[in-house]
Amino acid sequence: MDNNAAAVRALELYKINAKLCDPHPSKKGISAAFPDNHSAKDTHAPNKRRSDIVQHSRVADIPVWFVTEVHYLTEDKVYEILSICEGKRDYSPLIRVIGRIFSSADGLVQSFRKDQGQHKPHTKEQRKAHQGKDEDKDEDEKERSTAMDQESEESEASASSRGAAAAESRLGPVEVSVDVEAVRRVYARLLSNETIEAAFLNALVYLTPHVELDLTYLDVYDTNPDYLNIFVIVMENSNLHSPEYLEMAMPLFCKCMSKLPLPALAKLTRLWSQYSIEQIRRMMETFQQLITFTVISNEYDSEHLVNDDDCVVAAAKCLKLVFYANVLGGDLDTDHNEDEEEEPASESSELTLQELLGEERRNKKGPRIDPLEKELGIRTLDCRQPLIPFEEFVNEPLNDVLEMDKDFTFFKVDSESKFSFQTCPFILNACTKSLGLYYDNRISMYSERRITALYSLVQGQQLNPYLRLKVRRDHIIDDALVRLEMIAMENPADLRKQLFVEFEGEQGVDEGGVSKEFFQLVLEEMFNPDIGMFTYDESTKLFWFNPSSLENEAQFTLIGIVLGLAIYNNCILDVHFPMVVYRKLMGKKGTYLDLADSHPVLYQSLKELLEYEGNVEEDMMITFQISQTDLFGDPITYDLKEHGDKIPVTMENRKEFVSLYAEYILNKSVERQFKAFRRGFQMVTNESPLKCLFRPEEVELLICGSRNLDFYALEETTEYDGGYHKDCRIIKDFWETVHSFSDEDKRLFLQFTTGTDRAPVGGLGKLKMIIAKNGPDTDRLPTSHTCFNALLLPEYDTKEKLKERLLKAITYAKGFGML
């Protein structure tokens, strides 16, 4: 070689991380490189014809120059080399080819292309016969044939590179130019061989730094969309979850994938959404194991945050692609969306004051939308049934080490430079997300308090930093309705202040406990069947909006405000709605499938109609007119279509009938009541990240808490004060007594101690209860501070007296001042 050629060759070798040659090669080294044991002198003789070099430099009957100059792989090429290697029991040529191609971005991009005209692999006998014919050729023919093959390969590679953009324009939003099935077949053949399998690992380690540089500093995807083939091919490797990959290759590969531009990420997601459940689960478990492996292998604290771990962050971003692929591949409902309510306008004076302070109202236009979600045109809420349950995407080890206060700061303030796991809410459990929502609500409360204090200074208004409600116990609905309605009309922003409730004529400072009782009393009265705002289904134990209710919209708005305030003030309510209510609150309309839990008898009837195999029109004689019973028991008819009483339901139009029936029951018949209800809910939560963090079932958990009461978990987390400790006789007697209670008595005890009979998000183990000593043995009953979840327990002499006094306290405990 001349100097320029040597320099070019050196750069090429450097790019593929080739090993340096031995400066003093021994005969042993030459023999290892060339198993036919020809001398180095003969092999490298300058005047030798190339055919002679080929003849004397074979590795397992494959020419060295053939191995080193393969620019890309096809399924046939792999099988051809593999067949020869298996015959000689020497896999080094195939390992060298895999190492070169799979460590080269250009090589992988051009490999396994659909447009390369791959054929089914030949049988072993056909390959041997073909190989025998080639060996019978003379050297000149072999040289000419080889040169032609080289030229053909180079022209194919060149054409492939030139036509990449044109090929992309022909491909749809899901299609890629790589033959995924061929890649899977190749992996299935090669990964069973441990020697060959190691070549894929080493090649991936060498590949990733170059790919990361290309994606960081060059717009490679814009110039060549087939660059995405690299990630499609690598992710088909079924061994990516093995410890060797997790430790060496996957952290680097995830960093590369996370740097793909948004259109490339969306295309990859759409492609994966067409995969089988098993393939999607394999990819999900790969990224999950990488996150778990990294988290448990490191120690995190307030100084060393998991948010700063590039590996965990990159893996979470990659897991997001699998999550949305799981959503896209599931049972989607993108059509039935509620009309968005207009956001209540804030006072111009408040906005002006904030502008003077150099501030802007937080999330003025509502919660943020994930860019990938927007690019895909899909929301998590649109998926009724994902391929893999959402719960499997939650990573508990990550939740355990996440500093939620810091993560929330990154989410709200420093999202450009710091990563927040709240941008990947699917990986967080409901308990962790509820903590983030709690921080958001508290900061909003402090912000409103600060603005109010500034108003009092600037405009001389009376300082009122809290949302104060003073109500009479026997007129609680009227008092609450008037006060909250005035606030909603005058300044809806006041609803985002911290709530303080006072019962007229009763002592008690509201540190949370009085509010809990207020909510419970309001709901008990509002859901009273005698009022008629809601109907109650004995079979499901659930409430539904009464379409014939005589109550005005303000009453339903009050219920919505109460539910919003409960979330905002971290209170749990005893409400019993079907899941469709929470779906509708999040922006979806009710459909036929939602009738299963809200109107199960009707759902079963409509299901039987859809499945009926006889003559629907003659056997059932149903029309598009339905009838209902109003509040007073009188029948009401409604035409699902114009002149519905004259349109029979047939085999052809029964799906339309079912759809219109569900639309009427779940949406149209209660439209007035539900719009008022939703308006009240949004008055409190419209600036909250509730929608972007929580799914409908998690919103129900936030409002209602968990129905599963694990008192052993509560015992583990309870703290003691005033001289008590967990080994005291009285404490042991207390827990033995509580564990012996019936489920109803346990709920009463929880109501007495905490103000609600539900467990918080995460279960009773998340409830910090305190048992404090309240003097020696006495006839007085135990008391509680529901604001602080504190039970004041006298040191009773006997277990029987403890049980009798405790049961009396929890059975007759309502209102303040009871001793």
PDB file of N, CA and C in Angstrom, residues 181-210:
ATOM      1  N   GLU A 181     -38.628 -10.907  10.197  1.00  0.00           N
ATOM      2  CA  GLU A 181     -38.748 -12.364  10.315  1.00  0.00           C
ATOM      3  C   GLU A 181     -37.420 -13.049  10.009  1.00  0.00           C
ATOM      4  N   ALA A 182     -36.699 -12.553   8.999  1.00  0.00           N
ATOM      5  CA  ALA A 182     -35.393 -13.125   8.676  1.00  0.00           C
ATOM      6  C   ALA A 182     -34.420 -12.944   9.839  1.00  0.00           C
ATOM      7  N   VAL A 183     -34.455 -11.762  10.457  1.00  0.00           N
ATOM      8  CA  VAL A 183     -33.588 -11.490  11.608  1.00  0.00           C
ATOM      9  C   VAL A 183     -33.888 -12.468  12.739  1.00  0.00           C
ATOM     10  N   ARG A 184     -35.170 -12.717  12.974  1.00  0.00           N
ATOM     11  CA  ARG A 184     -35.546 -13.641  14.050  1.00  0.00           C
ATOM     12  C   ARG A 184     -35.055 -15.049  13.761  1.00  0.00           C
ATOM     13  N   ARG A 185     -35.163 -15.460  12.511  1.00  0.00           N
ATOM     14  CA  ARG A 185     -34.701 -16.811  12.166  1.00  0.00           C
ATOM     15  C   ARG A 185     -33.188 -16.929  12.341  1.00  0.00           C
ATOM     16  N   VAL A 186     -32.458 -15.881  11.958  1.00  0.00           N
ATOM     17  CA  VAL A 186     -30.997 -15.903  12.095  1.00  0.00           C
ATOM     18  C   VAL A 186     -30.607 -15.965  13.567  1.00  0.00           C
ATOM     19  N   TYR A 187     -31.242 -15.133  14.393  1.00  0.00           N
ATOM     20  CA  TYR A 187     -30.946 -15.163  15.830  1.00  0.00           C
ATOM     21  C   TYR A 187     -31.257 -16.547  16.412  1.00  0.00           C
ATOM     22  N   ALA A 188     -32.382 -17.119  16.008  1.00  0.00           N
ATOM     23  CA  ALA A 188     -32.768 -18.427  16.546  1.00  0.00           C
ATOM     24  C   ALA A 188     -31.718 -19.487  16.228  1.00  0.00           C
ATOM     25  N   ARG A 189     -31.095 -19.399  15.031  1.00  0.00           N
ATOM     26  CA  ARG A 189     -30.066 -20.369  14.656  1.00  0.00           C
ATOM     27  C   ARG A 189     -28.755 -20.129  15.384  1.00  0.00           C
ATOM     28  N   LEU A 190     -28.391 -18.845  15.553  1.00  0.00           N
ATOM     29  CA  LEU A 190     -27.034 -18.537  16.021  1.00  0.00           C
ATOM     30  C   LEU A 190     -26.913 -18.434  17.536  1.00  0.00           C
ATOM     31  N   LEU A 191     -27.976 -17.983  18.213  1.00  0.00           N
ATOM     32  CA  LEU A 191     -27.849 -17.737  19.651  1.00  0.00           C
ATOM     33  C   LEU A 191     -27.746 -19.016  20.469  1.00  0.00           C
ATOM     34  N   SER A 192     -28.076 -20.145  19.864  1.00  0.00           N
ATOM     35  CA  SER A 192     -27.935 -21.404  20.590  1.00  0.00           C
ATOM     36  C   SER A 192     -26.476 -21.827  20.732  1.00  0.00           C
ATOM     37  N   ASN A 193     -25.578 -21.201  19.958  1.00  0.00           N
ATOM     38  CA  ASN A 193     -24.148 -21.492  20.023  1.00  0.00           C
ATOM     39  C   ASN A 193     -23.475 -20.438  20.905  1.00  0.00           C
ATOM     40  N   GLU A 194     -22.953 -20.852  22.046  1.00  0.00           N
ATOM     41  CA  GLU A 194     -22.386 -19.899  23.007  1.00  0.00           C
ATOM     42  C   GLU A 194     -21.211 -19.127  22.429  1.00  0.00           C
ATOM     43  N   THR A 195     -20.410 -19.791  21.596  1.00  0.00           N
ATOM     44  CA  THR A 195     -19.249 -19.112  21.005  1.00  0.00           C
ATOM     45  C   THR A 195     -19.694 -17.977  20.091  1.00  0.00           C
ATOM     46  N   ILE A 196     -20.682 -18.249  19.278  1.00  0.00           N
ATOM     47  CA  ILE A 196     -21.182 -17.217  18.367  1.00  0.00           C
ATOM     48  C   ILE A 196     -21.940 -16.153  19.151  1.00  0.00           C
ATOM     49  N   GLU A 197     -22.682 -16.569  20.170  1.00  0.00           N
ATOM     50  CA  GLU A 197     -23.485 -15.628  20.950  1.00  0.00           C
ATOM     51  C   GLU A 197     -22.626 -14.524  21.548  1.00  0.00           C
ATOM     52  N   ALA A 198     -21.420 -14.869  21.990  1.00  0.00           N
ATOM     53  CA  ALA A 198     -20.531 -13.858  22.576  1.00  0.00           C
ATOM     54  C   ALA A 198     -20.144 -12.791  21.560  1.00  0.00           C
ATOM     55  N   ALA A 199     -20.127 -13.161  20.271  1.00  0.00           N
ATOM     56  CA  ALA A 199     -19.760 -12.185  19.235  1.00  0.00           C
ATOM     57  C   ALA A 199     -20.788 -11.065  19.155  1.00  0.00           C
ATOM     58  N   PHE A 200     -22.060 -11.396  19.349  1.00  0.00           N
ATOM     59  CA  PHE A 200     -23.104 -10.366  19.313  1.00  0.00           C
ATOM     60  C   PHE A 200     -22.920  -9.377  20.458  1.00  0.00           C
ATOM     61  N   LEU A 201     -22.591  -9.896  21.631  1.00  0.00           N
ATOM     62  CA  LEU A 201     -22.371  -9.022  22.789  1.00  0.00           C
ATOM     63  C   LEU A 201     -21.207  -8.074  22.542  1.00  0.00           C
ATOM     64  N   ASN A 202     -20.068  -8.618  22.106  1.00  0.00           N
ATOM     65  CA  ASN A 202     -18.894  -7.775  21.874  1.00  0.00           C
ATOM     66  C   ASN A 202     -19.158  -6.748  20.772  1.00  0.00           C
ATOM     67  N   ALA A 203     -19.855  -7.185  19.720  1.00  0.00           N
ATOM     68  CA  ALA A 203     -20.145  -6.259  18.620  1.00  0.00           C
ATOM     69  C   ALA A 203     -21.025  -5.114  19.086  1.00  0.00           C
ATOM     70  N   LEU A 204     -22.010  -5.408  19.944  1.00  0.00           N
ATOM     71  CA  LEU A 204     -22.906  -4.357  20.435  1.00  0.00           C
ATOM     72  C   LEU A 204     -22.162  -3.354  21.296  1.00  0.00           C
ATOM     73  N   VAL A 205     -21.203  -3.831  22.072  1.00  0.00           N
ATOM     74  CA  VAL A 205     -20.393  -2.922  22.890  1.00  0.00           C
ATOM     75  C   VAL A 205     -19.595  -1.975  21.994  1.00  0.00           C
ATOM     76  N   TYR A 206     -19.038  -2.500  20.892  1.00  0.00           N
ATOM     77  CA  TYR A 206     -18.281  -1.653  19.967  1.00  0.00           C
ATOM     78  C   TYR A 206     -19.181  -0.728  19.162  1.00  0.00           C
ATOM     79  N   LEU A 207     -20.408  -1.179  18.863  1.00  0.00           N
ATOM     80  CA  LEU A 207     -21.310  -0.419  18.002  1.00  0.00           C
ATOM     81  C   LEU A 207     -21.839   0.847  18.674  1.00  0.00           C
ATOM     82  N   THR A 208     -22.221   0.742  19.933  1.00  0.00           N
ATOM     83  CA  THR A 208     -22.989   1.806  20.584  1.00  0.00           C
ATOM     84  C   THR A 208     -22.304   3.171  20.639  1.00  0.00           C
ATOM     85  N   PRO A 209     -20.981   3.276  20.906  1.00  0.00           N
ATOM     86  CA  PRO A 209     -20.381   4.622  20.942  1.00  0.00           C
ATOM     87  C   PRO A 209     -20.503   5.349  19.606  1.00  0.00           C
ATOM     88  N   HIS A 210     -20.351   4.632  18.499  1.00  0.00           N
ATOM     89  CA  HIS A 210     -20.438   5.272  17.190  1.00  0.00           C
ATOM     90  C   HIS A 210     -21.871   5.711  16.896  1.00  0.00           C
TER      91      HIS A 210
END
